[in-house]
PDB file of C-alpha atoms in Angstrom:
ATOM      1  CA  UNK P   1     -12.251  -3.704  -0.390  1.00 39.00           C
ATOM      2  CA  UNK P   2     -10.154  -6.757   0.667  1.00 40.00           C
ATOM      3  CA  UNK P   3     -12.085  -9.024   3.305  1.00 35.00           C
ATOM      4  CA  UNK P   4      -8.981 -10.760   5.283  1.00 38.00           C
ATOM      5  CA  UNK P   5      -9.866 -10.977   8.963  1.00 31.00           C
ATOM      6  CA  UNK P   6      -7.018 -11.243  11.321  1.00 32.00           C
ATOM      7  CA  UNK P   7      -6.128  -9.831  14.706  1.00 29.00           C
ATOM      8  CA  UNK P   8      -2.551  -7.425  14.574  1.00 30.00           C
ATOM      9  CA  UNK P   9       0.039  -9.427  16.917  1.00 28.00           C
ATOM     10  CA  UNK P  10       2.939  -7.204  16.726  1.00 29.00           C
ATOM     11  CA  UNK P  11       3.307  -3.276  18.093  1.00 28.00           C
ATOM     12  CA  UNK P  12       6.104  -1.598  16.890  1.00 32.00           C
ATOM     13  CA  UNK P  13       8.052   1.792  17.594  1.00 33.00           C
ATOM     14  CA  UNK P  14       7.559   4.408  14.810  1.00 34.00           C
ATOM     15  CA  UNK P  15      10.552   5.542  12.529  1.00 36.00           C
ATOM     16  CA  UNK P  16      10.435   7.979   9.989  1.00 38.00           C
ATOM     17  CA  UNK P  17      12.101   8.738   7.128  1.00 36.00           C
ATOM     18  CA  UNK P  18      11.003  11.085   3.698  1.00 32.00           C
ATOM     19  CA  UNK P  19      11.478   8.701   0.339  1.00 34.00           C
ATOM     20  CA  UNK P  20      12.603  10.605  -2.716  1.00 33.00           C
ATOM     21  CA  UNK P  21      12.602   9.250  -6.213  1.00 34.00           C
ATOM     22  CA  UNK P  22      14.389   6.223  -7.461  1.00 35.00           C
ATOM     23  CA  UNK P  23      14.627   4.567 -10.692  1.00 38.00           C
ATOM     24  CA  UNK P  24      11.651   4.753 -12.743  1.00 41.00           C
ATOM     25  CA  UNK P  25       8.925   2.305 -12.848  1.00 43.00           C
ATOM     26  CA  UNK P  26       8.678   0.198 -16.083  1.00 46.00           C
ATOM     27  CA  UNK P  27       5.924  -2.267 -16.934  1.00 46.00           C
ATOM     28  CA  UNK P  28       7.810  -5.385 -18.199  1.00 44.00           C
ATOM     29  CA  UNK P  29       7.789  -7.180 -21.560  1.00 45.00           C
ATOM     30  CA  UNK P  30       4.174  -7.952 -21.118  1.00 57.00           C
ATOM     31  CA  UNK P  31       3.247  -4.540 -20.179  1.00 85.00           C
ATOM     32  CA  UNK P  32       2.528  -5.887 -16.903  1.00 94.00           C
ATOM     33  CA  UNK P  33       3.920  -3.600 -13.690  1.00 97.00           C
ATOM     34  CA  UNK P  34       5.387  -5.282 -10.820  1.00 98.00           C
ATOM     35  CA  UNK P  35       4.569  -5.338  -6.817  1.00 98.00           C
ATOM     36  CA  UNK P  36       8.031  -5.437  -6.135  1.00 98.00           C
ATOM     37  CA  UNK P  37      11.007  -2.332  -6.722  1.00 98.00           C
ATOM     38  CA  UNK P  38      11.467   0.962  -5.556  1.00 96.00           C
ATOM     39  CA  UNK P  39       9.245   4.017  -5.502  1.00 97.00           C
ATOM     40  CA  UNK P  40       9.415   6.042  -8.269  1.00 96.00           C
ATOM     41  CA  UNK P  41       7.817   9.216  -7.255  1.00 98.00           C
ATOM     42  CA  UNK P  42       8.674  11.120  -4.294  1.00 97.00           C
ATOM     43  CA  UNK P  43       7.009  11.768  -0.701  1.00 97.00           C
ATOM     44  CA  UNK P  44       6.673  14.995  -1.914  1.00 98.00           C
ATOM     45  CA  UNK P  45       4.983  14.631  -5.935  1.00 98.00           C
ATOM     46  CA  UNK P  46       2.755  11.746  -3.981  1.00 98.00           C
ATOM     47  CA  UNK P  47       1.321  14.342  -1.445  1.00 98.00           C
ATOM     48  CA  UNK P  48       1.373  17.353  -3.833  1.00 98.00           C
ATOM     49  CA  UNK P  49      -1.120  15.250  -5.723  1.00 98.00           C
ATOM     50  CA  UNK P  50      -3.392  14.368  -3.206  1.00 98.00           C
ATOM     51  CA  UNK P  51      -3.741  18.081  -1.970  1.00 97.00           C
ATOM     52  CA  UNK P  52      -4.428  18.441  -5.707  1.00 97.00           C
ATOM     53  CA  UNK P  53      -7.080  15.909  -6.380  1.00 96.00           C
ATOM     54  CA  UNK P  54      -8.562  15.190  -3.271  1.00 93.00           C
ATOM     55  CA  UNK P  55     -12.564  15.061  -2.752  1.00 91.00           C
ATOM     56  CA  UNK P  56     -14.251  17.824  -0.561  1.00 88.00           C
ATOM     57  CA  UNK P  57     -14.405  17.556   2.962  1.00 86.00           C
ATOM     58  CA  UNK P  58     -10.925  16.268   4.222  1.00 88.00           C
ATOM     59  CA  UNK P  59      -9.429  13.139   5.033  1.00 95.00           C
ATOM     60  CA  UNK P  60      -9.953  11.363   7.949  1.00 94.00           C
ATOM     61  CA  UNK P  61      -6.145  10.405   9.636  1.00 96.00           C
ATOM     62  CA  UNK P  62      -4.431  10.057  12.307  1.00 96.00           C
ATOM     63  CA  UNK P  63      -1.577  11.703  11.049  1.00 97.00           C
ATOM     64  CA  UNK P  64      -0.807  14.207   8.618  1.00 97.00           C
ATOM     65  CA  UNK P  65      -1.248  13.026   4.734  1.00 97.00           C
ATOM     66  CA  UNK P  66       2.620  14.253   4.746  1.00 98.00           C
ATOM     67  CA  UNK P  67       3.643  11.744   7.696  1.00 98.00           C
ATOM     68  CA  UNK P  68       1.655   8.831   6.226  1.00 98.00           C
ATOM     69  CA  UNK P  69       3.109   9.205   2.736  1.00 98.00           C
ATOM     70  CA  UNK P  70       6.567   9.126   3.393  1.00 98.00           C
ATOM     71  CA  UNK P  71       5.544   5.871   5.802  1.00 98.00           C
ATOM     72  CA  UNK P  72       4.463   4.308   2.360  1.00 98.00           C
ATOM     73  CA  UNK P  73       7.327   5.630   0.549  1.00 98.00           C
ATOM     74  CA  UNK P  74       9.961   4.573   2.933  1.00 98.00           C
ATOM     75  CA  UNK P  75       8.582   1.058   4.008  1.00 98.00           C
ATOM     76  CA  UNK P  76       7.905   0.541   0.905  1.00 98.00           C
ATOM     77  CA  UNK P  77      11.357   1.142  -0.193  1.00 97.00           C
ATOM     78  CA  UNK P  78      13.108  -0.992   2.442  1.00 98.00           C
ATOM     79  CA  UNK P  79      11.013  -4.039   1.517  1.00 98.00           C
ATOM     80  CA  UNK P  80      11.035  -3.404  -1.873  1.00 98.00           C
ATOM     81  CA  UNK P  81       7.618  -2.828  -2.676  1.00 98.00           C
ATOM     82  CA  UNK P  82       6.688   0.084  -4.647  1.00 98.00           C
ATOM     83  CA  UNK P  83       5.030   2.341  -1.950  1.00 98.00           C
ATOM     84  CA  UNK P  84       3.554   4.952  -4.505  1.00 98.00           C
ATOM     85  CA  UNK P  85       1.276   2.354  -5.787  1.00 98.00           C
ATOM     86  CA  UNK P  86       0.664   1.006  -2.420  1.00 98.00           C
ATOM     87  CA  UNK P  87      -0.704   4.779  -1.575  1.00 98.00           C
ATOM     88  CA  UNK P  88      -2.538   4.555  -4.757  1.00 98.00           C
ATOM     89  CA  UNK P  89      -4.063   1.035  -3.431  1.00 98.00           C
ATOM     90  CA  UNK P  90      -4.843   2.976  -0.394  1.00 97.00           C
ATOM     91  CA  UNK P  91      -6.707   5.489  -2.165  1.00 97.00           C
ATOM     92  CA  UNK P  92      -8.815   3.416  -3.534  1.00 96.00           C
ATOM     93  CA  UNK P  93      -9.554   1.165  -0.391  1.00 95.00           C
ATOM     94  CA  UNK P  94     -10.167   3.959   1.804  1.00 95.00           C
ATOM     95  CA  UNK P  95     -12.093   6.320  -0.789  1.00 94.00           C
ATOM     96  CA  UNK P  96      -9.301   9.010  -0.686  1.00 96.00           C
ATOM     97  CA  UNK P  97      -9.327   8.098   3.470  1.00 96.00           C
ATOM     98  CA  UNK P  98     -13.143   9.228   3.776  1.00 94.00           C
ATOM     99  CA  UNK P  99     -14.005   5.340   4.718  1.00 91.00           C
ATOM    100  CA  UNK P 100     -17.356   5.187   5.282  1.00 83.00           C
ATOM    101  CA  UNK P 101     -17.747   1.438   5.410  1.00 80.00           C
ATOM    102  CA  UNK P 102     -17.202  -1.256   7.741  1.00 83.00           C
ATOM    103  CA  UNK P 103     -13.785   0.123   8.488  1.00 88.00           C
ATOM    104  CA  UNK P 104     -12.968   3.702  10.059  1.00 89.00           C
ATOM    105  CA  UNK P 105     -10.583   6.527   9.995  1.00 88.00           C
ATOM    106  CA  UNK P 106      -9.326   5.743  14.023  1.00 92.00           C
ATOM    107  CA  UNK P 107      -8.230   2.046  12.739  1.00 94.00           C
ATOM    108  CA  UNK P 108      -5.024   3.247  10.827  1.00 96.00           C
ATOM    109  CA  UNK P 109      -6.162   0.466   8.675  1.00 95.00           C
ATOM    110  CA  UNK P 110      -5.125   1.068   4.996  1.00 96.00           C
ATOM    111  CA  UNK P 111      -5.582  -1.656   2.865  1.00 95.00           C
ATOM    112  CA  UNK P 112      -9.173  -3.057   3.746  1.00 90.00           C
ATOM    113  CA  UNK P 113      -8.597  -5.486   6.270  1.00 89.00           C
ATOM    114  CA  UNK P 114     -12.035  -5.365   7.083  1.00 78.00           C
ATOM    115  CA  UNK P 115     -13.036  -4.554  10.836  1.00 75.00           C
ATOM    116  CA  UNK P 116      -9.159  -4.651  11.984  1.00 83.00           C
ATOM    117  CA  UNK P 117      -7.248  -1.736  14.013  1.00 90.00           C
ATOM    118  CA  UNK P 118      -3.888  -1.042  13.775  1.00 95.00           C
ATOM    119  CA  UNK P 119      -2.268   0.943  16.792  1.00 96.00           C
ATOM    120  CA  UNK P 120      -0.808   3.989  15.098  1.00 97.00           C
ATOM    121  CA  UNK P 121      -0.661   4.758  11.443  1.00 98.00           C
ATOM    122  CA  UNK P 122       2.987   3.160  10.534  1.00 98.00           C
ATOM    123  CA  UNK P 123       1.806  -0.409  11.637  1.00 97.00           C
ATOM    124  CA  UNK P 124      -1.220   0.060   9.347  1.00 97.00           C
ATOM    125  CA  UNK P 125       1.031   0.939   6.176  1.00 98.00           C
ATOM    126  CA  UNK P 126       4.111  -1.228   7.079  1.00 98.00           C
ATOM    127  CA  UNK P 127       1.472  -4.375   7.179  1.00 97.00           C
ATOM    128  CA  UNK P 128      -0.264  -3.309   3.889  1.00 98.00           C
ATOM    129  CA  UNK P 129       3.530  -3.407   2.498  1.00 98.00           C
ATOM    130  CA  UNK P 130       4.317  -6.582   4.499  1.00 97.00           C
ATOM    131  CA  UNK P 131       1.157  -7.776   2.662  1.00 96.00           C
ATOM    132  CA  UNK P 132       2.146  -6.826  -0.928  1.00 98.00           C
ATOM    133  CA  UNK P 133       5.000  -8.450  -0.636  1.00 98.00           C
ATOM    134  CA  UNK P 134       3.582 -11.550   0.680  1.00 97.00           C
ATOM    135  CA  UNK P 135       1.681 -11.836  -2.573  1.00 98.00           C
ATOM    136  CA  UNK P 136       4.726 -10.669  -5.287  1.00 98.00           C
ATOM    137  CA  UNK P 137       7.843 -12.077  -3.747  1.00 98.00           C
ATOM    138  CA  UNK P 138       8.214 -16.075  -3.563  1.00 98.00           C
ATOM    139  CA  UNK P 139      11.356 -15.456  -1.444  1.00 97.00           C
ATOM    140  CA  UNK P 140       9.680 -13.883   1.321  1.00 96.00           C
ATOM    141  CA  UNK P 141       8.636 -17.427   2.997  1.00 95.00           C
ATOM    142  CA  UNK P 142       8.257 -16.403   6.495  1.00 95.00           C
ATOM    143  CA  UNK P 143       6.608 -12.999   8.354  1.00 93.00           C
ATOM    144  CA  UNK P 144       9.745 -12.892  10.142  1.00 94.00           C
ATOM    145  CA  UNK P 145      13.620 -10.487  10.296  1.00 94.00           C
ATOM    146  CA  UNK P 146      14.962 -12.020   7.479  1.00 94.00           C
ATOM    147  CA  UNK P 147      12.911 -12.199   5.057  1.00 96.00           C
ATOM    148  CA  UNK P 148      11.502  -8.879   5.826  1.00 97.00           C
ATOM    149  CA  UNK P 149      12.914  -6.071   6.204  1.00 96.00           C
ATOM    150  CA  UNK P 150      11.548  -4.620   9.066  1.00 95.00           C
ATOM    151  CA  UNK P 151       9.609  -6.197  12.272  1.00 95.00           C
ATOM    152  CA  UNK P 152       6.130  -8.148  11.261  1.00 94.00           C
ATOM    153  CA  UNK P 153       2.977  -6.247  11.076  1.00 95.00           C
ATOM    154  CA  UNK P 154       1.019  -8.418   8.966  1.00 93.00           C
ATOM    155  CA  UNK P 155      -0.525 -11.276  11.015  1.00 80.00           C
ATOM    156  CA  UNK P 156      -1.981 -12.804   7.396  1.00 88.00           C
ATOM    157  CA  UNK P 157       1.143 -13.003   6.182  1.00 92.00           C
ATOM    158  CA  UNK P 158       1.159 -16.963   6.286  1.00 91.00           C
ATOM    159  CA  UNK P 159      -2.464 -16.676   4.427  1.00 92.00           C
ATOM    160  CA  UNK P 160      -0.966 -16.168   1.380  1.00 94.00           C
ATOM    161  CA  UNK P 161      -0.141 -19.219  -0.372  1.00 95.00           C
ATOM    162  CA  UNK P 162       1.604 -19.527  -2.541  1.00 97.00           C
ATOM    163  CA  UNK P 163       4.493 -16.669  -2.052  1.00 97.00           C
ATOM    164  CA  UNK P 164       4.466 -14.664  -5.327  1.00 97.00           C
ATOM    165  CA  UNK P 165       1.742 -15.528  -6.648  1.00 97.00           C
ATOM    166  CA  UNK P 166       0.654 -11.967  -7.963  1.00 98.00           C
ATOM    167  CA  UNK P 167       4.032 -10.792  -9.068  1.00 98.00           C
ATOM    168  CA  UNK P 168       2.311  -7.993 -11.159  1.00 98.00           C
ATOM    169  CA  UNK P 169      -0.481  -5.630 -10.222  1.00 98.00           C
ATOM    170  CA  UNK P 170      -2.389  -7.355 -13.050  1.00 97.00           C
ATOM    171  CA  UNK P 171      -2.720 -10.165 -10.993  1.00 97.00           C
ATOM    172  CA  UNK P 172      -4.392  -8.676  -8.173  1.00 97.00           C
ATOM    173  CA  UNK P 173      -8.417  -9.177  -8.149  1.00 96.00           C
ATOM    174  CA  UNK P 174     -10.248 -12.163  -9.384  1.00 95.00           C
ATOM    175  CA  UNK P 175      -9.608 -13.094  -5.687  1.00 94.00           C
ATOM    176  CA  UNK P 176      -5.915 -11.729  -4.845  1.00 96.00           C
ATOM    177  CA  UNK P 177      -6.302  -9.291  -2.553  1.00 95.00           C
ATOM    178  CA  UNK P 178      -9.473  -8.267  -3.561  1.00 95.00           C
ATOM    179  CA  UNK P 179     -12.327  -9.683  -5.439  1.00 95.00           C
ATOM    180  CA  UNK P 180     -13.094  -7.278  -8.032  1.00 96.00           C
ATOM    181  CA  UNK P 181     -12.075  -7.880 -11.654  1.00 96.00           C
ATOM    182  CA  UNK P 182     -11.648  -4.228 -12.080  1.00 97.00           C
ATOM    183  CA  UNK P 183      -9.490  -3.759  -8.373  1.00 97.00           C
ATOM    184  CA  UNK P 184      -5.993  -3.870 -10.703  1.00 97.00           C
ATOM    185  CA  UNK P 185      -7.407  -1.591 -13.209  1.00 97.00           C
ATOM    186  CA  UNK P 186      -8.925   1.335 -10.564  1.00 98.00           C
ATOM    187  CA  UNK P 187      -5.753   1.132  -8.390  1.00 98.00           C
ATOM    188  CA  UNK P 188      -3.462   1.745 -11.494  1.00 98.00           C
ATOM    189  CA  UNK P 189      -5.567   4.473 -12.896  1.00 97.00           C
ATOM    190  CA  UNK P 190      -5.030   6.496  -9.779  1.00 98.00           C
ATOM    191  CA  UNK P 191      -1.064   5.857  -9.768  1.00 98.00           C
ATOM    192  CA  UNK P 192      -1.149   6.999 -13.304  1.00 98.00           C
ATOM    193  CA  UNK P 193      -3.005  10.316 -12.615  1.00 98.00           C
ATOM    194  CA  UNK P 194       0.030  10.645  -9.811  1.00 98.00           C
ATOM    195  CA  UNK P 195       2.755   9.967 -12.354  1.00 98.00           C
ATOM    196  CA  UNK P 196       0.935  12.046 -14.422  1.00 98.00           C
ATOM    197  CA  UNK P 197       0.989  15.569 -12.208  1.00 98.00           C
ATOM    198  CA  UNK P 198       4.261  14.757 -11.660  1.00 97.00           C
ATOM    199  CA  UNK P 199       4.705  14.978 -15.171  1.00 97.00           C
ATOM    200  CA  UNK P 200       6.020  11.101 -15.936  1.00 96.00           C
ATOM    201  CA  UNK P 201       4.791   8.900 -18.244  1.00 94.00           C
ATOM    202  CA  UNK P 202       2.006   6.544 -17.682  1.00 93.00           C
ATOM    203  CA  UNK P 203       3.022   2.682 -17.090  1.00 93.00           C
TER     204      UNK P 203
END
């Protein structure tokens, strides 16, 4: 889990709109796969996998695993974060959305931002994806419309310093994002298993 603690400043009106896939990813010429780009897989592959793979006893959302994939795919896409792996990141922070821990289903609170509520599910994901990008893109100097792409969600955006400095989901652990060595490697093991049911090569 991530341990940022920050209070959510902005509510803002849900929109909805079902991703579909883009360009594939590719790791660069270090093997290394970016934060930043499109989604690759679809709404669709990324919830037929969870239905497939998911742990015993349900998840615990506020809305429907359909709804709050396509809110990762499509916020994803219009900052230009790859949302798949951000639902991957997800799964992994919220143990497949059973929480558990200090944070609970009710907070709409994705990403481990521990003990923070988000007011409906969208403003949970859209900050999470506010958040990646905070870390991968050195253009996006300000939590503000421009840079982003959509209204601020992510009052921690500013924490981040400097912009871009994990460019690469390698980079995140050892203290970006979260503190585990092995955060990058878990998080990318699930996206794999997802490109893999979808029949795609690993990256």
């Amino acid at each position: 889990m991530r341990f940022h603690r920050f209070v959510l400043l902005l509510l803002v009106p849900a929109a909805l709109a079902v991703g579909s896939a883009c360009a594939p990813v590719k790791p660069g010429a270090s093997g290394q796969v970016s934060v930043m780009g499109v989604s690759d897989l679809s709404s669709e592959q990324v919830v037929a996998y969870f239905w497939a793979h998911q742990p015993s006893g349900g998840p615990c959302l506020t809305v429907s695993v359909e709804e709050l994939v396509a809110y990762f795919v499509w916020h994803g896409n219009a900052e230009n974060v790859r949302g798949d792996i951000a639902f991957a990141q997800s799964i992994i922070e919220t143990g497949w959305f059973r929480y558990g821990g200090s944070v609970q289903c009710g907070q709409n609170n994705y990403g481990g931002f521990l003990g923070q509520s988000f007011p409906d599910a969208e403003t949970g994901v859209r900050a999470q994806i506010q958040h990646l990008r905070a870390y991968a893109d050195p253009s996006a100097t300000s939590c503000s419309q421009p840079p982003l792409a959509t209204a601020c969600a992510d009052p921690v955006f500013s924490f981040v310093s400097p912009k871009g400095k994990a460019p690469n989901w390698q980079d995140m652990g050892n203290g970006n994002w979260a503190a585990a060595p092995d955060y990058a490697p878990k998080v990318l093991s699930v996206y794999n298993d997802m490109r893999a049911f979808a029949g795609l090569p690993g990256v």
